[in-house]
């Protein structure tokens, strides 16, 4: 099942996601999230982006060509993820977001991280990531913390995109995928 993607302006995107009770049945949801992500041509999707305020995100960066990095097999579900550490030098990399269509900008983040998470079979993992993999994880992890990448831009950049963000919030945006706008009344 393909969900519509919740678009900027919906308060669910600003909420910290709840932990998922251990061993609950999430197989169908995880599979739907992958399907939704592929339908929108994304490399990551977090549960708040389909309106669910829970600590779950999926990533498939295996099709990305990244210089100096082997992205093979980088397809994972992160359940109840907990960022343990972000470290090393800062890198500035361009990001975009399915919930904020047509806006892309450089975001500065640490280049290494260590994260603990369950997979969709409730196996616990603790792993380190770097480069593009770390970057995708950081972006999605932000989503389950209620943070959007636009909040990490410098104040001047934020002002420059404010008008575009307002348009998106009001539904004045087009994408190839189904979107869900927040209803203001
Ligand atoms: Zn995003």
CSV table of C-alpha atoms and ligand atoms in Angstrom, one decimal:
chain,number,residue,atom,x,y,z
A,1,UNK,CA,0.0,0.0,0.0
A,2,UNK,CA,1.3,3.4,-1.0
A,3,UNK,CA,0.6,6.2,1.5
A,4,UNK,CA,0.4,9.8,0.6
A,5,UNK,CA,3.4,11.8,1.8
A,6,UNK,CA,2.7,14.3,4.5
A,7,UNK,CA,3.8,17.7,3.4
A,8,UNK,CA,5.5,20.6,5.3
A,9,UNK,CA,3.0,22.4,7.5
A,10,UNK,CA,1.6,19.3,9.2
A,11,UNK,CA,2.4,19.3,12.9
A,12,UNK,CA,3.1,15.6,12.8
A,13,UNK,CA,6.4,16.5,11.2
A,14,UNK,CA,7.4,18.5,14.2
A,15,UNK,CA,6.6,15.9,16.8
A,16,UNK,CA,9.0,13.5,18.4
A,17,UNK,CA,8.0,9.9,17.5
A,18,UNK,CA,6.9,7.4,20.1
A,19,UNK,CA,8.9,4.2,20.6
A,20,UNK,CA,7.2,1.1,19.1
A,21,UNK,CA,6.4,-1.6,21.7
A,22,UNK,CA,9.0,-4.4,21.4
A,23,UNK,CA,8.1,-7.3,19.2
A,24,UNK,CA,5.0,-5.7,17.8
A,25,UNK,CA,4.0,-6.7,14.3
A,26,UNK,CA,5.5,-4.1,12.0
A,27,UNK,CA,6.2,-6.2,8.9
A,28,UNK,CA,3.3,-4.8,6.9
A,29,UNK,CA,4.0,-1.2,7.9
A,30,UNK,CA,7.7,-1.5,7.0
A,31,UNK,CA,6.8,-3.1,3.6
A,32,UNK,CA,4.3,-0.3,3.0
A,33,UNK,CA,6.9,2.3,3.8
A,34,UNK,CA,9.4,0.9,1.4
A,35,UNK,CA,6.6,0.8,-1.3
A,36,UNK,CA,5.7,4.4,-0.5
A,37,UNK,CA,9.3,5.5,-0.7
A,38,UNK,CA,9.9,3.8,-4.0
A,39,UNK,CA,6.8,5.3,-5.4
A,40,UNK,CA,8.1,8.7,-4.6
A,41,UNK,CA,11.6,7.9,-5.8
A,42,UNK,CA,13.1,8.6,-2.4
A,43,UNK,CA,16.1,7.1,-0.7
A,44,UNK,CA,14.6,7.4,2.8
A,45,UNK,CA,11.2,7.7,4.4
A,46,UNK,CA,10.3,8.2,8.1
A,47,UNK,CA,7.0,7.3,9.7
A,48,UNK,CA,5.9,10.9,10.5
A,49,UNK,CA,6.0,11.5,6.7
A,50,UNK,CA,3.1,9.1,6.4
A,51,UNK,CA,1.4,10.7,9.4
A,52,UNK,CA,2.6,8.2,12.0
A,53,UNK,CA,4.4,9.7,15.0
A,54,UNK,CA,6.5,6.6,15.8
A,55,UNK,CA,10.2,5.9,15.7
A,56,UNK,CA,10.6,4.1,12.4
A,57,UNK,CA,12.3,4.9,9.2
A,58,UNK,CA,13.4,3.0,6.1
A,59,UNK,CA,16.3,3.7,3.8
A,60,UNK,CA,17.4,2.3,0.4
A,61,UNK,CA,20.5,4.0,-0.9
A,62,UNK,CA,21.7,0.9,-2.7
A,63,UNK,CA,20.9,2.5,-6.1
A,64,UNK,CA,23.0,5.7,-5.4
A,65,UNK,CA,26.3,6.3,-7.1
A,66,UNK,CA,28.5,7.9,-4.6
A,67,UNK,CA,32.1,8.6,-5.3
A,68,UNK,CA,34.4,6.7,-3.0
A,69,UNK,CA,31.6,4.8,-1.3
A,70,UNK,CA,30.1,1.4,-1.8
A,71,UNK,CA,26.4,1.7,-1.4
A,72,UNK,CA,25.7,-1.9,-2.3
A,73,UNK,CA,23.0,-3.5,0.0
A,74,UNK,CA,22.4,-0.3,1.9
A,75,UNK,CA,18.7,-1.0,2.4
A,76,UNK,CA,17.4,-1.1,6.0
A,77,UNK,CA,14.6,-0.4,8.3
A,78,UNK,CA,15.5,1.4,11.6
A,79,UNK,CA,13.1,0.7,14.4
A,80,UNK,CA,13.4,2.6,17.7
A,81,UNK,CA,16.7,4.0,16.6
A,82,UNK,CA,18.8,5.8,19.2
A,83,UNK,CA,21.7,8.0,18.0
A,84,UNK,CA,24.6,7.1,20.3
A,85,UNK,CA,27.2,9.5,18.9
A,86,UNK,CA,27.9,11.9,16.0
A,87,UNK,CA,31.6,12.8,15.6
A,88,UNK,CA,34.5,13.8,13.4
A,89,UNK,CA,34.6,16.6,11.0
A,90,UNK,CA,31.6,18.5,9.6
A,91,UNK,CA,30.6,17.9,6.0
A,92,UNK,CA,28.2,20.1,4.0
A,93,UNK,CA,26.1,18.0,1.7
A,94,UNK,CA,23.0,18.9,-0.3
A,95,UNK,CA,19.7,17.5,1.1
A,96,UNK,CA,16.2,17.3,-0.1
A,97,UNK,CA,13.0,15.9,1.5
A,98,UNK,CA,9.9,14.3,0.1
A,99,UNK,CA,7.9,16.4,2.6
A,100,UNK,CA,9.4,19.6,1.3
A,101,UNK,CA,9.3,19.2,-2.5
A,102,UNK,CA,11.6,21.1,-4.8
A,103,UNK,CA,13.8,22.6,-2.1
A,104,UNK,CA,17.3,21.4,-1.8
A,105,UNK,CA,20.2,22.9,0.2
A,106,UNK,CA,23.5,22.2,1.8
A,107,UNK,CA,23.3,21.0,5.4
A,108,UNK,CA,26.2,20.8,7.7
A,109,UNK,CA,26.4,17.7,9.8
A,110,UNK,CA,29.1,15.5,11.4
A,111,UNK,CA,30.5,12.9,9.0
A,112,UNK,CA,30.4,9.9,11.4
A,113,UNK,CA,27.8,8.4,13.6
A,114,UNK,CA,27.1,5.4,15.8
A,115,UNK,CA,23.5,4.3,16.1
A,116,UNK,CA,21.6,1.5,17.9
A,117,UNK,CA,18.4,0.2,16.3
A,118,UNK,CA,16.2,-2.8,15.7
A,119,UNK,CA,15.5,-4.1,12.3
A,120,UNK,CA,12.1,-5.2,11.1
A,121,UNK,CA,12.7,-8.7,12.7
A,122,UNK,CA,13.4,-7.0,16.0
A,123,UNK,CA,17.1,-7.9,15.9
A,124,UNK,CA,19.1,-5.3,17.8
A,125,UNK,CA,22.1,-3.7,16.0
A,126,UNK,CA,24.8,-1.2,16.9
A,127,UNK,CA,26.6,0.1,13.9
A,128,UNK,CA,28.8,2.9,12.7
A,129,UNK,CA,28.2,4.8,9.5
A,130,UNK,CA,30.0,7.5,7.6
A,131,UNK,CA,29.7,9.5,4.4
A,132,UNK,CA,26.5,9.4,2.4
A,133,UNK,CA,25.1,6.5,4.5
A,134,UNK,CA,25.5,8.6,7.7
A,135,UNK,CA,24.0,11.5,6.0
A,136,UNK,CA,20.8,9.7,4.9
A,137,UNK,CA,20.5,8.2,8.4
A,138,UNK,CA,20.9,11.7,10.0
A,139,UNK,CA,18.2,13.2,7.9
A,140,UNK,CA,15.8,10.4,8.6
A,141,UNK,CA,16.7,10.3,12.3
A,142,UNK,CA,15.9,14.0,12.5
A,143,UNK,CA,12.4,13.2,11.2
A,144,UNK,CA,11.7,10.9,14.2
A,145,UNK,CA,12.9,13.6,16.4
A,146,UNK,CA,10.5,16.1,14.8
A,147,UNK,CA,13.2,18.1,13.0
A,148,UNK,CA,13.3,19.1,9.3
A,149,UNK,CA,16.4,19.8,7.4
A,150,UNK,CA,15.3,23.3,6.6
A,151,UNK,CA,15.6,24.1,10.3
A,152,UNK,CA,19.3,23.3,10.1
A,153,UNK,CA,19.9,26.0,7.4
A,154,UNK,CA,21.6,29.3,8.2
A,155,UNK,CA,19.1,32.1,9.1
A,156,UNK,CA,19.7,33.9,5.8
A,157,UNK,CA,19.0,30.7,3.8
A,158,UNK,CA,15.9,30.1,5.9
A,159,UNK,CA,14.6,33.6,5.0
A,160,UNK,CA,15.3,33.0,1.3
A,161,UNK,CA,13.2,29.8,1.2
A,162,UNK,CA,10.4,31.1,3.5
A,163,UNK,CA,8.1,32.0,0.6
A,164,UNK,CA,8.6,28.6,-1.0
A,165,UNK,CA,7.8,26.9,2.3
A,166,UNK,CA,4.6,29.0,2.7
A,167,UNK,CA,3.6,27.9,-0.8
A,168,UNK,CA,4.2,24.3,0.0
A,169,UNK,CA,2.3,24.6,3.3
A,170,UNK,CA,-0.7,26.1,1.4
A,171,UNK,CA,-0.7,23.3,-1.2
A,172,UNK,CA,0.8,25.3,-4.0
A,173,UNK,CA,3.2,22.6,-5.1
A,174,UNK,CA,3.2,19.8,-7.6
A,175,UNK,CA,4.9,16.4,-7.4
A,176,UNK,CA,4.8,13.1,-9.2
A,177,UNK,CA,3.7,11.4,-6.0
A,178,UNK,CA,0.6,11.7,-3.8
A,179,UNK,CA,0.8,14.3,-1.1
A,180,UNK,CA,-1.3,15.0,2.0
A,181,UNK,CA,-1.7,18.6,3.1
A,182,UNK,CA,-2.6,19.8,6.5
A,183,UNK,CA,-6.0,21.3,6.7
A,184,UNK,CA,-6.0,24.8,8.2
A,185,UNK,CA,-9.3,26.1,9.4
B,1,LIG,ZN1,13.0,14.2,4.8
